[in-house]
Short mmCIF file of C-alpha atoms in Angstrom, two decimals:
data_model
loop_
_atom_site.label_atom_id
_atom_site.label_comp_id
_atom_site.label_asym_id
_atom_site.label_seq_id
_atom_site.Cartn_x
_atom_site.Cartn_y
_atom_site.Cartn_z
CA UNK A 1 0.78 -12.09 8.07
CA UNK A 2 3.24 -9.18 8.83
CA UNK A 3 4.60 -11.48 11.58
CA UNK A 4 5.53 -14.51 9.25
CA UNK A 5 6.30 -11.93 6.64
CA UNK A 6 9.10 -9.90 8.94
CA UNK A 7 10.43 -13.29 10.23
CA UNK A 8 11.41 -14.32 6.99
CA UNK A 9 13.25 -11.50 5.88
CA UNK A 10 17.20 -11.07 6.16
CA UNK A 11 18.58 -9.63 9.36
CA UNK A 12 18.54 -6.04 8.38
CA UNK A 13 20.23 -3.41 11.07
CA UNK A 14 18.46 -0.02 9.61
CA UNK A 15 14.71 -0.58 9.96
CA UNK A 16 13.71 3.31 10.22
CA UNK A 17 12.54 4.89 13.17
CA UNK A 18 9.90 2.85 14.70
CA UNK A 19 7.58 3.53 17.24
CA UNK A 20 6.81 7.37 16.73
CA UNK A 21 3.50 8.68 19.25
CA UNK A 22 0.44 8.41 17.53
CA UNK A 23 -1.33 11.67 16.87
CA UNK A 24 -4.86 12.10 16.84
CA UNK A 25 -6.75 15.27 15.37
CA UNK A 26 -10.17 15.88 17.05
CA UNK A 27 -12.96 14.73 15.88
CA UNK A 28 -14.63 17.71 14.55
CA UNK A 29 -11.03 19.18 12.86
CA UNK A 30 -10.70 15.03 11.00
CA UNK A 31 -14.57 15.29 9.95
CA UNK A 32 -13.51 18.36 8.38
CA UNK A 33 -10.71 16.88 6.75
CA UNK A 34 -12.30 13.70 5.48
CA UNK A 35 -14.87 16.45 3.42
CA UNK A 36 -12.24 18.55 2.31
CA UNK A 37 -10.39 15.11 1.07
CA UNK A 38 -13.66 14.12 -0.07
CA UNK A 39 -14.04 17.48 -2.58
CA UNK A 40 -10.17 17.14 -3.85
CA UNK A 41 -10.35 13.85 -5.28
CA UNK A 42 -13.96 14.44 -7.15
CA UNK A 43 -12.45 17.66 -8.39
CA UNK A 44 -9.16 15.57 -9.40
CA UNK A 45 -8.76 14.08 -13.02
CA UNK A 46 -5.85 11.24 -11.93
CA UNK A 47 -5.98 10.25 -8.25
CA UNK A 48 -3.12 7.51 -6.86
CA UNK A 49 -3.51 5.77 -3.66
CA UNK A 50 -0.10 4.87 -2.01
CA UNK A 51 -0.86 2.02 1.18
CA UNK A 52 1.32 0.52 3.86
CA UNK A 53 0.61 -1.67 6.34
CA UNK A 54 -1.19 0.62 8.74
CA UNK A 55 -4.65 0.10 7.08
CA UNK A 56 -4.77 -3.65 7.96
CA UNK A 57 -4.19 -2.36 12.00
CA UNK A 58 -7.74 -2.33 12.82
CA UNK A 59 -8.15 -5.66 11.59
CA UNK A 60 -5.53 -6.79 13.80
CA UNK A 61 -2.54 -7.39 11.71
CA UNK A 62 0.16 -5.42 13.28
CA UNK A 63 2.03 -2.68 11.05
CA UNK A 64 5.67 -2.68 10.92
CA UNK A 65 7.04 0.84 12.74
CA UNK A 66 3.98 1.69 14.89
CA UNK A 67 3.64 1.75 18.50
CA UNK A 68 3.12 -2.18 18.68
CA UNK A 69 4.40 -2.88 15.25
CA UNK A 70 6.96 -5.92 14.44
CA UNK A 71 10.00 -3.72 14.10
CA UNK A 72 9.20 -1.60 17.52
CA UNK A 73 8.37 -4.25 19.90
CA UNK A 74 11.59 -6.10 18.22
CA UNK A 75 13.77 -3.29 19.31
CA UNK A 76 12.52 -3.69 22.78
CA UNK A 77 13.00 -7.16 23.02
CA UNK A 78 9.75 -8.11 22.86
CA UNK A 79 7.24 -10.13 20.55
CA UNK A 80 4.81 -8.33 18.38
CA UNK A 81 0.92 -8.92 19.41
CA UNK A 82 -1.90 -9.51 17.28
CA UNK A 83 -5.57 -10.32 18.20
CA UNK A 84 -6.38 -12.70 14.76
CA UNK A 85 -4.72 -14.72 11.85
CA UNK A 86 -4.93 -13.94 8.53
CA UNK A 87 -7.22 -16.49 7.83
CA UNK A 88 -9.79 -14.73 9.74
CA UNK A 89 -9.04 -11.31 8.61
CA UNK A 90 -11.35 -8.77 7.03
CA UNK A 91 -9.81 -7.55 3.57
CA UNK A 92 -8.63 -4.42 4.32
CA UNK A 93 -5.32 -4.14 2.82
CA UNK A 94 -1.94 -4.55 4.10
CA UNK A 95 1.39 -4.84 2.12
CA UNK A 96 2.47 -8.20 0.36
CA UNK A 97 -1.03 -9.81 1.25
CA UNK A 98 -2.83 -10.00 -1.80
CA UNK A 99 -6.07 -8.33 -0.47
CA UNK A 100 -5.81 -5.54 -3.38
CA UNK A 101 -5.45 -8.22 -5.90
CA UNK A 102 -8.52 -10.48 -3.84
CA UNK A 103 -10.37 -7.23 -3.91
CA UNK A 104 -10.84 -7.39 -7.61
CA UNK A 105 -8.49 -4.32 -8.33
CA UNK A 106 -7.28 -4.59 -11.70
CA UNK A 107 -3.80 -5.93 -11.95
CA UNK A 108 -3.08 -3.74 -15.01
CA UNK A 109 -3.58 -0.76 -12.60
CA UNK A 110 -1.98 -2.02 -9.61
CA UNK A 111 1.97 -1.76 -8.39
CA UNK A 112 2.65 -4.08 -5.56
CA UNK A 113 6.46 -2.98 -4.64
CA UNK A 114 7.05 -4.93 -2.53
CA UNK A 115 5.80 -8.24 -4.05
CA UNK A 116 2.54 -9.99 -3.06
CA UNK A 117 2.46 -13.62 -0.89
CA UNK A 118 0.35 -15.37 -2.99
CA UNK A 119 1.86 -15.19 -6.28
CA UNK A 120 4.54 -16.62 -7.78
CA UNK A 121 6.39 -15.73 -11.29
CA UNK A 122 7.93 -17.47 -14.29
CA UNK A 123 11.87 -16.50 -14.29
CA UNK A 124 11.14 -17.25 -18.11
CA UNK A 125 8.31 -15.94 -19.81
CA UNK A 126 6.98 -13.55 -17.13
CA UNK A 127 3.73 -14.98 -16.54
CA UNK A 128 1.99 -14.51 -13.10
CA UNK A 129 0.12 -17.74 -11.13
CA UNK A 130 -2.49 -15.94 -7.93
CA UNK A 131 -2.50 -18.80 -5.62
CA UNK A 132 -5.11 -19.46 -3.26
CA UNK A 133 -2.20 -19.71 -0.57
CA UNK A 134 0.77 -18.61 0.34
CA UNK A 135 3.55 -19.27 -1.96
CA UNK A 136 5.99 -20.80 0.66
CA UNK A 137 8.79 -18.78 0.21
CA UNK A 138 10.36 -15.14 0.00
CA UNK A 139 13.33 -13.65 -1.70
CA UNK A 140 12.81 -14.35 -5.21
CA UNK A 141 13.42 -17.97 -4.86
CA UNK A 142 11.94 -20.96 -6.66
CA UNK A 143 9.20 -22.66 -5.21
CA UNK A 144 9.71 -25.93 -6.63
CA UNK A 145 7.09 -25.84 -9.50
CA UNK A 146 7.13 -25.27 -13.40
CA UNK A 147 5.66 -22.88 -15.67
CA UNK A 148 2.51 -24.57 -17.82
CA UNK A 149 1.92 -21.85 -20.12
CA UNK A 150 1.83 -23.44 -23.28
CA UNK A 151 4.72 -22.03 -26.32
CA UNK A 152 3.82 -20.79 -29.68
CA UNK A 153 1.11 -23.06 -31.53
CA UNK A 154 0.83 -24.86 -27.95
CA UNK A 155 3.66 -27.51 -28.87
CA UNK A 156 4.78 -27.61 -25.06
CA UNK A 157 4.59 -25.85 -21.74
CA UNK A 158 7.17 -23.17 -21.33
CA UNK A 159 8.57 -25.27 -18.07
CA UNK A 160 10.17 -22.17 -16.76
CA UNK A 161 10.94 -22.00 -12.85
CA UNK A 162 8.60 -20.52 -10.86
CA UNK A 163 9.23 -17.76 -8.20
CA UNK A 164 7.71 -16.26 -5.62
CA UNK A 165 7.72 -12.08 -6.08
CA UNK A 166 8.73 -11.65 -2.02
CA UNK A 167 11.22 -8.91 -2.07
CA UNK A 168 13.85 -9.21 0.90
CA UNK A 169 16.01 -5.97 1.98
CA UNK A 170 18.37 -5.58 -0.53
CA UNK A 171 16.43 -6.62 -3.67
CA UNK A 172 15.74 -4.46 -6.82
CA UNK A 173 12.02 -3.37 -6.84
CA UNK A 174 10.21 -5.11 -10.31
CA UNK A 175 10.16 -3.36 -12.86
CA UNK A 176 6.82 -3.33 -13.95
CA UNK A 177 5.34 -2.20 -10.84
CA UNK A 178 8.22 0.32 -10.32
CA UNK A 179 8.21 1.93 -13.97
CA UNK A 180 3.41 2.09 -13.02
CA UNK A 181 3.92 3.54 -10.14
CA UNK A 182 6.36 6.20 -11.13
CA UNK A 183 4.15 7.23 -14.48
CA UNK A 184 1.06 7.01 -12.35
CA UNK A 185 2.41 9.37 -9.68
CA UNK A 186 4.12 11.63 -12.03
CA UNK A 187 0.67 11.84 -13.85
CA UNK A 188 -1.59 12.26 -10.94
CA UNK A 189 -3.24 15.69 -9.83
CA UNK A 190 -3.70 13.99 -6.36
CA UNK A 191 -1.82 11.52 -4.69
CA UNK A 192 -3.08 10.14 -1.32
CA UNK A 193 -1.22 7.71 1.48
CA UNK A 194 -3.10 5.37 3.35
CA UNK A 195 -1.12 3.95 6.61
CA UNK A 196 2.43 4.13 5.47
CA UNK A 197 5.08 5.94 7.16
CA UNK A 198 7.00 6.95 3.73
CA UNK A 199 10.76 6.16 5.15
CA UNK A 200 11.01 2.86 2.50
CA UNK A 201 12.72 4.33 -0.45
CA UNK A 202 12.01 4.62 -3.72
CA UNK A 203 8.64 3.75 -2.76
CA UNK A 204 8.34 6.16 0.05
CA UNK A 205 9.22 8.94 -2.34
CA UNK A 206 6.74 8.25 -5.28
CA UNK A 207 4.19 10.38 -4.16
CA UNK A 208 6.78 13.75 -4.20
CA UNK A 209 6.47 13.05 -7.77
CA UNK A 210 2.84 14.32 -7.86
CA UNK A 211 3.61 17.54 -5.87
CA UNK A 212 6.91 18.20 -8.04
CA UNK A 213 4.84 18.43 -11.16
CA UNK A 214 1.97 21.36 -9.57
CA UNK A 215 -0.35 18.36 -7.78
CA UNK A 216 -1.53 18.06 -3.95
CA UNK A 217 -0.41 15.39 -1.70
CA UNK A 218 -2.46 14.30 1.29
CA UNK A 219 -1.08 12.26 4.13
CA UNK A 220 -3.32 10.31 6.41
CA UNK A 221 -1.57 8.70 9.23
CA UNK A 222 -1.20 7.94 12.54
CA UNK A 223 2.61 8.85 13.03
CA UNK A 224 4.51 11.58 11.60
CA UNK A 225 6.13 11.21 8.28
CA UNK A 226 9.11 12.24 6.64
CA UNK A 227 7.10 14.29 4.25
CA UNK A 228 4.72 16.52 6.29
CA UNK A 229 6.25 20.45 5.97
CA UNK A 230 4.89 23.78 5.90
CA UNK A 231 3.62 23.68 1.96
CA UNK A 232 -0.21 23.77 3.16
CA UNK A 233 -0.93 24.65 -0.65
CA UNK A 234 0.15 21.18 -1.91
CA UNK A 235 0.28 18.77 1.26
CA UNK A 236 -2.35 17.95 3.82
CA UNK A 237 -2.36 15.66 6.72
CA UNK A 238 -4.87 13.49 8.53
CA UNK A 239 -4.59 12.19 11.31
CA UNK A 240 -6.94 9.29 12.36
CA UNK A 241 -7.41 5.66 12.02
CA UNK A 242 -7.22 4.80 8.14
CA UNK A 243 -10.22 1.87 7.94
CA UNK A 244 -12.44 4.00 9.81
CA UNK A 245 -11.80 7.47 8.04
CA UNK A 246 -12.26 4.85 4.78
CA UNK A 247 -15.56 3.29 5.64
CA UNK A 248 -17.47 6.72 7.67
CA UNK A 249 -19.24 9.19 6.13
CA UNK A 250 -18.84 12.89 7.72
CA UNK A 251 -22.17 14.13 8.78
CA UNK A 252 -21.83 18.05 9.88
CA UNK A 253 -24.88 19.90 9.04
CA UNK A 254 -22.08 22.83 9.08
CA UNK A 255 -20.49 21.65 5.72
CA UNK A 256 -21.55 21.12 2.48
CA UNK A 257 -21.99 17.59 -0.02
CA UNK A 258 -18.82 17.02 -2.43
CA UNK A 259 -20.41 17.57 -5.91
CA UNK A 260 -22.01 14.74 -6.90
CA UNK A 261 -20.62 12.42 -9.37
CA UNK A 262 -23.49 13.43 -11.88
CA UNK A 263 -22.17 16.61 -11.86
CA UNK A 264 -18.81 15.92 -12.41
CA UNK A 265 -18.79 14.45 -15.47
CA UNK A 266 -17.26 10.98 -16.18
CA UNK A 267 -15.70 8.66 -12.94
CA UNK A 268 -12.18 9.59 -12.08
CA UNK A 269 -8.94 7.56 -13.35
CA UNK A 270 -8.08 5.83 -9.75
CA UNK A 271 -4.86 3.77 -9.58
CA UNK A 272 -2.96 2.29 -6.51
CA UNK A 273 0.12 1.35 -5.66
CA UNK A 274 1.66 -1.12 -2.00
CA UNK A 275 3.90 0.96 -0.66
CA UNK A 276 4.92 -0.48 2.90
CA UNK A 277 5.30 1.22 5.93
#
């Protein structure tokens, strides 16, 4: 998917740096991070989730800027790898997709920057069609059908000209998503990334908003990113793999249970955001 995706965007000279090292904490030092991660967001009121394309790795979609990613291997020359098609896939997120949408994520609560493959947009009245495939194109173009929403007191179908919501380099991020994921960050006490190296702006930036207004900001990545300093009171990295740090459950007899969530009162606001790597 991130193949077909990169192929049909616009040749585009500044990709980022691509193919940083990989670091990898030990495992004892990540266990203790994934608890400590683990206590922030149940002590957290408004937690935001900011992914890129390095969650869907382990599945194995390539990212974008790692060390076998699209962009890297196309700098040397070479043609990106991948060991299954997205047909066969687990659902475990990756940029323009659709898996947070398949996932059964409310829409309302959900920012997808960067646009999503499988849904296409009425230039008209607004309305959103999910497709069960691919769209067919990319840029904000029209994929050849019509709107069918029916007009005030159902007369007629609105008839507007579909599009698919594909951003390519230089295109405006939407609205919508932009102006949810800028309150939701601004409003968050916590704001974590999941597998995105942060150098895509605005998007990359959205999660300074949380740390600008008193909130923490955790990082958990593979790479470096642009955002990792010194400010161990409000930023916190992790790095491991992001689908297994997701799915595993520390189990140190050295460190204690987060609270419970009976003991924390109601379930926490969560909202998420696509921000690719």
């Amino acid at each position: 998917m991130s193949v077909n995706y990169a192929a049909g965007l616009s040749p585009y000279a500044d990709k980022g740096k691509c193919g940083l090292p990989e670091i990898f904490d030990p495992p004892e030092e990540l266990e203790q991070k994934v608890w400590e991660l683990a206590r922030l967001v149940w002590r957290s009121s408004n937690v935001v989730f900011h992914t890129g394309a390095g969650i869907s790795t382990a599945s194995g979609i390539p990212d974008f800027r790692g060390p076998h990613g699209v962009w890297t291997m196309e700098e040397r020359g070479l043609a990106p790898k991948f060991d299954t098609t997205f047909e066969s896939a687990r659902p475990t997120r990756q940029n323009v997709d659709g898996l947070h949408v398949r996932s059964g994520f409310p829409r309302n609560k959900l920012a997808e920057l960067h646009g999503n493959m499988f849904i296409e947009e009425c230039a008209k009245c607004k309305t959103q069609y999910v497709r069960d495939t691919v769209v067919g194109t990319m840029g904000l173009k029209a994929t050849g059908r019509l709107c069918t929403v029916a007009k005030a007191r159902g007369l007629r179908a609105c008839r507007g000209e579909l599009r698919d919501t594909i951003l390519d380099w230089e295109d405006s991020l939407p609205e919508r998503d932009l102006a949810l994921a800028d309150e939701a960050s601004r409003s968050a006490d916590l704001s974590i990334t999941l597998g995105t190296s942060l150098q895509i702006r605005p998007s990359g930036n959205l999660p300074l908003a949380t740390k600008r207004r008193g909130g923490r900001l955790v990082i958990v990545n593979l790479q470096p990113t642009k955002h990792e300093d010194k400010d161990e009171d409000s930023t916190a990295q992790l790095n491991g793999s992001t689908p297994a740090r997701s799915k595993s459950e520390p189990r140190s007899p050295r460190m204690e249970r987060p609270d419970s969530p009976a003991s924390c009162g109601p379930p926490k606001r969560l909202k998420a955001e696509a921000v690719p790597s």
